[in-house]
Short mmCIF file of C-alpha atoms in Angstrom, two decimals:
data_model
loop_
_atom_site.label_atom_id
_atom_site.label_comp_id
_atom_site.label_asym_id
_atom_site.label_seq_id
_atom_site.Cartn_x
_atom_site.Cartn_y
_atom_site.Cartn_z
CA UNK A 1 159.97 94.82 61.27
CA UNK A 2 159.62 96.76 64.51
CA UNK A 3 159.49 94.45 67.50
CA UNK A 4 157.13 95.32 70.35
CA UNK A 5 157.92 93.86 73.76
CA UNK A 6 155.45 94.01 76.63
CA UNK A 7 156.09 93.43 80.28
CA UNK A 8 155.01 91.65 82.27
CA UNK A 9 153.56 88.79 80.20
CA UNK A 10 151.11 88.03 82.98
CA UNK A 11 150.19 89.71 86.20
CA UNK A 12 147.91 89.05 89.17
CA UNK A 13 146.16 91.96 90.82
CA UNK A 14 143.16 92.76 92.97
CA UNK A 15 140.14 94.94 92.37
CA UNK A 16 141.02 98.50 93.28
CA UNK A 17 144.73 98.13 92.50
CA UNK A 18 146.66 100.50 90.26
CA UNK A 19 148.31 98.57 87.44
CA UNK A 20 150.94 99.58 84.88
CA UNK A 21 151.85 97.63 81.74
CA UNK A 22 154.88 98.61 79.74
CA UNK A 23 155.58 98.30 76.03
CA UNK A 24 158.93 98.86 74.38
CA UNK A 25 159.53 99.29 70.66
CA UNK A 26 162.75 98.09 69.03
CA UNK A 27 163.09 101.48 67.33
CA UNK A 28 161.49 104.88 67.74
CA UNK A 29 157.84 105.07 66.75
CA UNK A 30 157.02 108.61 67.93
CA UNK A 31 153.47 108.35 69.32
CA UNK A 32 152.16 105.87 66.73
CA UNK A 33 150.96 103.42 69.38
CA UNK A 34 147.63 101.89 70.31
CA UNK A 35 146.49 99.77 73.25
CA UNK A 36 143.82 97.09 72.97
CA UNK A 37 141.91 95.02 75.50
CA UNK A 38 140.78 91.51 74.63
CA UNK A 39 138.57 89.18 76.62
CA UNK A 40 138.35 85.44 75.91
CA UNK A 41 136.41 84.66 72.75
CA UNK A 42 135.94 88.33 71.93
CA UNK A 43 137.43 90.75 69.43
CA UNK A 44 140.04 93.25 70.59
CA UNK A 45 138.71 96.60 71.80
CA UNK A 46 140.59 99.83 71.21
CA UNK A 47 141.43 101.64 74.45
CA UNK A 48 144.03 104.23 73.53
CA UNK A 49 145.56 105.57 70.31
CA UNK A 50 148.33 108.04 69.58
CA UNK A 51 149.97 106.71 72.76
CA UNK A 52 147.81 108.75 75.13
CA UNK A 53 144.44 109.57 73.55
CA UNK A 54 141.54 107.79 75.18
CA UNK A 55 139.11 106.24 72.71
CA UNK A 56 135.56 107.51 73.04
CA UNK A 57 133.56 105.54 75.59
CA UNK A 58 136.57 104.07 77.38
CA UNK A 59 136.57 104.72 81.14
CA UNK A 60 138.92 107.41 82.38
CA UNK A 61 140.67 104.97 84.73
CA UNK A 62 142.62 103.91 81.63
CA UNK A 63 145.51 106.12 80.57
CA UNK A 64 148.49 105.87 78.29
CA UNK A 65 151.82 107.65 78.14
CA UNK A 66 155.17 107.59 76.40
CA UNK A 67 156.75 108.35 73.07
CA UNK A 68 159.71 107.13 71.09
CA UNK A 69 160.41 103.61 72.33
CA UNK A 70 158.89 103.36 75.80
CA UNK A 71 155.18 103.37 76.57
CA UNK A 72 152.88 102.56 79.47
CA UNK A 73 149.24 101.68 79.96
CA UNK A 74 147.91 102.43 83.43
CA UNK A 75 144.65 101.33 84.98
CA UNK A 76 144.15 103.54 88.01
CA UNK A 77 141.62 101.48 89.96
CA UNK A 78 141.03 97.96 88.68
CA UNK A 79 137.46 96.88 88.19
CA UNK A 80 136.29 93.29 87.76
CA UNK A 81 135.62 93.87 84.08
CA UNK A 82 139.24 94.90 83.47
CA UNK A 83 140.65 91.40 83.88
CA UNK A 84 141.64 90.61 80.31
CA UNK A 85 144.63 90.51 77.98
CA UNK A 86 146.15 93.79 76.83
CA UNK A 87 148.12 94.37 73.64
CA UNK A 88 150.15 97.29 72.43
CA UNK A 89 150.52 97.83 68.69
CA UNK A 90 152.66 100.16 66.60
CA UNK A 91 151.36 101.72 63.43
CA UNK A 92 154.46 103.75 62.62
CA UNK A 93 155.47 101.46 59.79
CA UNK A 94 154.45 98.27 58.01
CA UNK A 95 154.19 95.55 58.99
CA UNK A 96 152.12 96.77 61.88
CA UNK A 97 153.21 94.76 64.88
CA UNK A 98 151.69 93.84 68.23
CA UNK A 99 153.26 93.12 71.54
CA UNK A 100 152.93 89.56 72.78
CA UNK A 101 150.19 90.53 75.22
CA UNK A 102 149.86 90.98 78.98
CA UNK A 103 147.31 88.77 80.71
CA UNK A 104 145.85 90.46 83.76
CA UNK A 105 144.41 87.96 86.22
CA UNK A 106 142.55 88.19 89.47
CA UNK A 107 144.70 87.63 92.56
CA UNK B 1 125.55 101.31 64.51
CA UNK B 2 129.02 100.83 63.08
CA UNK B 3 129.45 97.13 62.39
CA UNK B 4 131.80 94.69 60.67
CA UNK B 5 130.72 91.10 60.08
CA UNK B 6 133.16 88.50 58.81
CA UNK B 7 132.18 85.31 57.02
CA UNK B 8 133.66 82.56 54.89
CA UNK B 9 135.74 80.71 57.44
CA UNK B 10 135.78 76.96 57.73
CA UNK B 11 137.82 73.78 57.53
CA UNK B 12 140.16 73.46 54.56
CA UNK B 13 142.92 71.03 53.69
CA UNK B 14 146.55 72.12 53.48
CA UNK B 15 147.21 73.62 50.08
CA UNK B 16 143.60 74.61 49.69
CA UNK B 17 141.94 78.00 49.24
CA UNK B 18 139.36 80.04 51.07
CA UNK B 19 137.84 83.49 50.57
CA UNK B 20 136.89 85.55 53.58
CA UNK B 21 134.42 88.41 53.41
CA UNK B 22 133.74 91.32 55.73
CA UNK B 23 130.47 93.23 55.42
CA UNK B 24 130.53 96.79 56.68
CA UNK B 25 127.57 98.87 57.82
CA UNK B 26 126.84 102.05 59.74
CA UNK B 27 129.61 104.14 58.18
CA UNK B 28 130.84 105.31 54.79
CA UNK B 29 132.93 102.28 53.91
CA UNK B 30 134.54 103.88 50.86
CA UNK B 31 136.17 106.54 53.06
CA UNK B 32 138.12 104.16 55.27
CA UNK B 33 141.14 101.96 54.85
CA UNK B 34 140.76 98.43 56.18
CA UNK B 35 142.82 95.60 57.60
CA UNK B 36 142.82 91.89 58.31
CA UNK B 37 144.26 90.70 61.61
CA UNK B 38 144.46 87.09 62.78
CA UNK B 39 144.90 85.22 66.02
CA UNK B 40 146.06 81.62 66.16
CA UNK B 41 144.57 79.47 68.93
CA UNK B 42 145.99 80.55 72.28
CA UNK B 43 148.33 83.07 70.65
CA UNK B 44 148.58 86.80 70.23
CA UNK B 45 147.38 89.11 67.50
CA UNK B 46 149.08 89.22 64.09
CA UNK B 47 148.38 91.92 61.51
CA UNK B 48 147.88 90.30 58.09
CA UNK B 49 147.06 92.91 55.45
CA UNK B 50 146.03 96.52 54.74
CA UNK B 51 144.13 98.14 51.88
CA UNK B 52 143.57 101.84 51.39
CA UNK B 53 140.13 103.30 50.78
CA UNK B 54 140.62 103.40 47.01
CA UNK B 55 142.58 100.11 46.86
CA UNK B 56 145.58 102.05 45.58
CA UNK B 57 147.84 100.97 48.44
CA UNK B 58 148.11 97.41 49.76
CA UNK B 59 150.47 95.82 52.28
CA UNK B 60 150.94 92.26 53.49
CA UNK B 61 152.71 90.54 56.32
CA UNK B 62 155.69 88.54 55.10
CA UNK B 63 154.02 85.37 56.41
CA UNK B 64 151.22 85.64 53.83
CA UNK B 65 152.81 87.58 50.97
CA UNK B 66 152.34 85.81 47.66
CA UNK B 67 149.59 83.57 49.03
CA UNK B 68 146.91 85.98 50.27
CA UNK B 69 145.20 88.77 48.34
CA UNK B 70 143.23 91.57 49.94
CA UNK B 71 140.56 93.41 47.96
CA UNK B 72 137.44 95.48 48.47
CA UNK B 73 134.24 96.44 46.69
CA UNK B 74 133.14 99.86 47.86
CA UNK B 75 129.84 99.55 46.00
CA UNK B 76 129.04 96.48 48.09
CA UNK B 77 130.57 97.81 51.34
CA UNK B 78 132.68 94.69 51.49
CA UNK B 79 136.26 93.67 52.21
CA UNK B 80 137.76 90.37 51.09
CA UNK B 81 140.74 88.14 51.77
CA UNK B 82 141.55 85.47 49.20
CA UNK B 83 143.72 82.86 50.86
CA UNK B 84 145.58 80.35 48.68
CA UNK B 85 148.15 77.64 49.42
CA UNK B 86 146.91 77.44 52.98
CA UNK B 87 149.13 75.96 55.66
CA UNK B 88 148.46 74.60 59.12
CA UNK B 89 150.01 77.75 60.58
CA UNK B 90 147.29 79.84 58.92
CA UNK B 91 144.77 78.33 61.35
CA UNK B 92 143.36 81.29 63.26
CA UNK B 93 140.45 83.56 63.92
CA UNK B 94 140.51 86.25 61.23
CA UNK B 95 139.26 89.71 62.11
CA UNK B 96 138.58 92.61 59.80
CA UNK B 97 139.30 96.00 61.32
CA UNK B 98 138.62 99.55 60.22
CA UNK B 99 141.26 102.26 60.26
CA UNK B 100 140.63 105.69 61.64
CA UNK B 101 143.11 108.52 61.33
CA UNK B 102 144.64 110.84 63.88
CA UNK B 103 147.52 113.29 63.74
CA UNK B 104 149.61 110.23 64.53
CA UNK B 105 148.58 108.03 61.63
CA UNK B 106 146.04 105.27 61.17
CA UNK B 107 144.86 103.02 63.98
CA UNK B 108 142.32 100.19 64.03
CA UNK B 109 139.25 101.40 65.88
CA UNK B 110 136.42 99.06 64.89
CA UNK B 111 136.74 95.28 64.75
CA UNK B 112 134.46 92.50 63.63
CA UNK B 113 133.79 89.44 65.77
CA UNK B 114 135.97 87.24 63.58
CA UNK B 115 135.67 84.12 61.47
CA UNK B 116 137.55 80.91 62.17
CA UNK B 117 139.80 79.27 59.61
CA UNK B 118 141.10 75.78 60.30
CA UNK B 119 143.68 74.23 57.99
CA UNK B 120 143.89 70.51 58.58
CA UNK B 121 143.77 67.22 56.74
#
C-alpha cells in the first residue's frame, strides 16, 4: 500500500496567516491526489482533486500543488472557518490511503 | 440537492454482524462508483471498500477483506455494507462517499454524514 505522510501533524496559526501543509507519498502517484477538510463531528469536505484543481464552491484562498511524491496545500489568508483537520488522500492505486491528518488550530 | 444518507449503525457484540445502508438522491446513482470510508474515534480516515457503478469491480481494505461485503442496488439508489465477524477495532463512524472522475482518476466528492458502529460486549 502507498503510505501518505503529512507534515506537520498539528499547527497553530492566526487569522490572516498563510499556511502550507505538505503531503508525501511513499511512491509516485502522478497527480492522483485529493485534499479534504474535516471539522469536528462533520463529514470530510473535498477541497482539491487532481493535486491542484479546486472543487466547485471552495474559496480561492485554497490551492494545491505538486506531482509525483510531494504535494502541498496552501491557505493564502486564514479565515476563522478554516480551523479544522486536513487530510491528503491518494487515489492512484488501491487501497486508497489517507495521510494521518494535519490539525490546524487557532494561535 | 445531491445527498447521501447512511443508516444501520448501532451497538453490536464482538463476532456479530451489521448491515449498513446508504441512500442516494439528487443524482443518477447508477452512473457513479461508490465507497465506504470509516473513522475510528479520535483517529484519521480509513478507506474501506469500493464498488463500480455496475458492481463489476470491487475492492476492499486488507483490514476488512473476507469479513465485509459491499453491494449496491441501482434500482433502489442504495449502497450497502454487510459487516460480519465484527471486532472492537471496527468501531467507527462509517461514511459512504461518491466517486467523480477527472483526467486523473476517481476521487470522492460527495460524502454522507455517517453512521456510528460500536463493537463492544
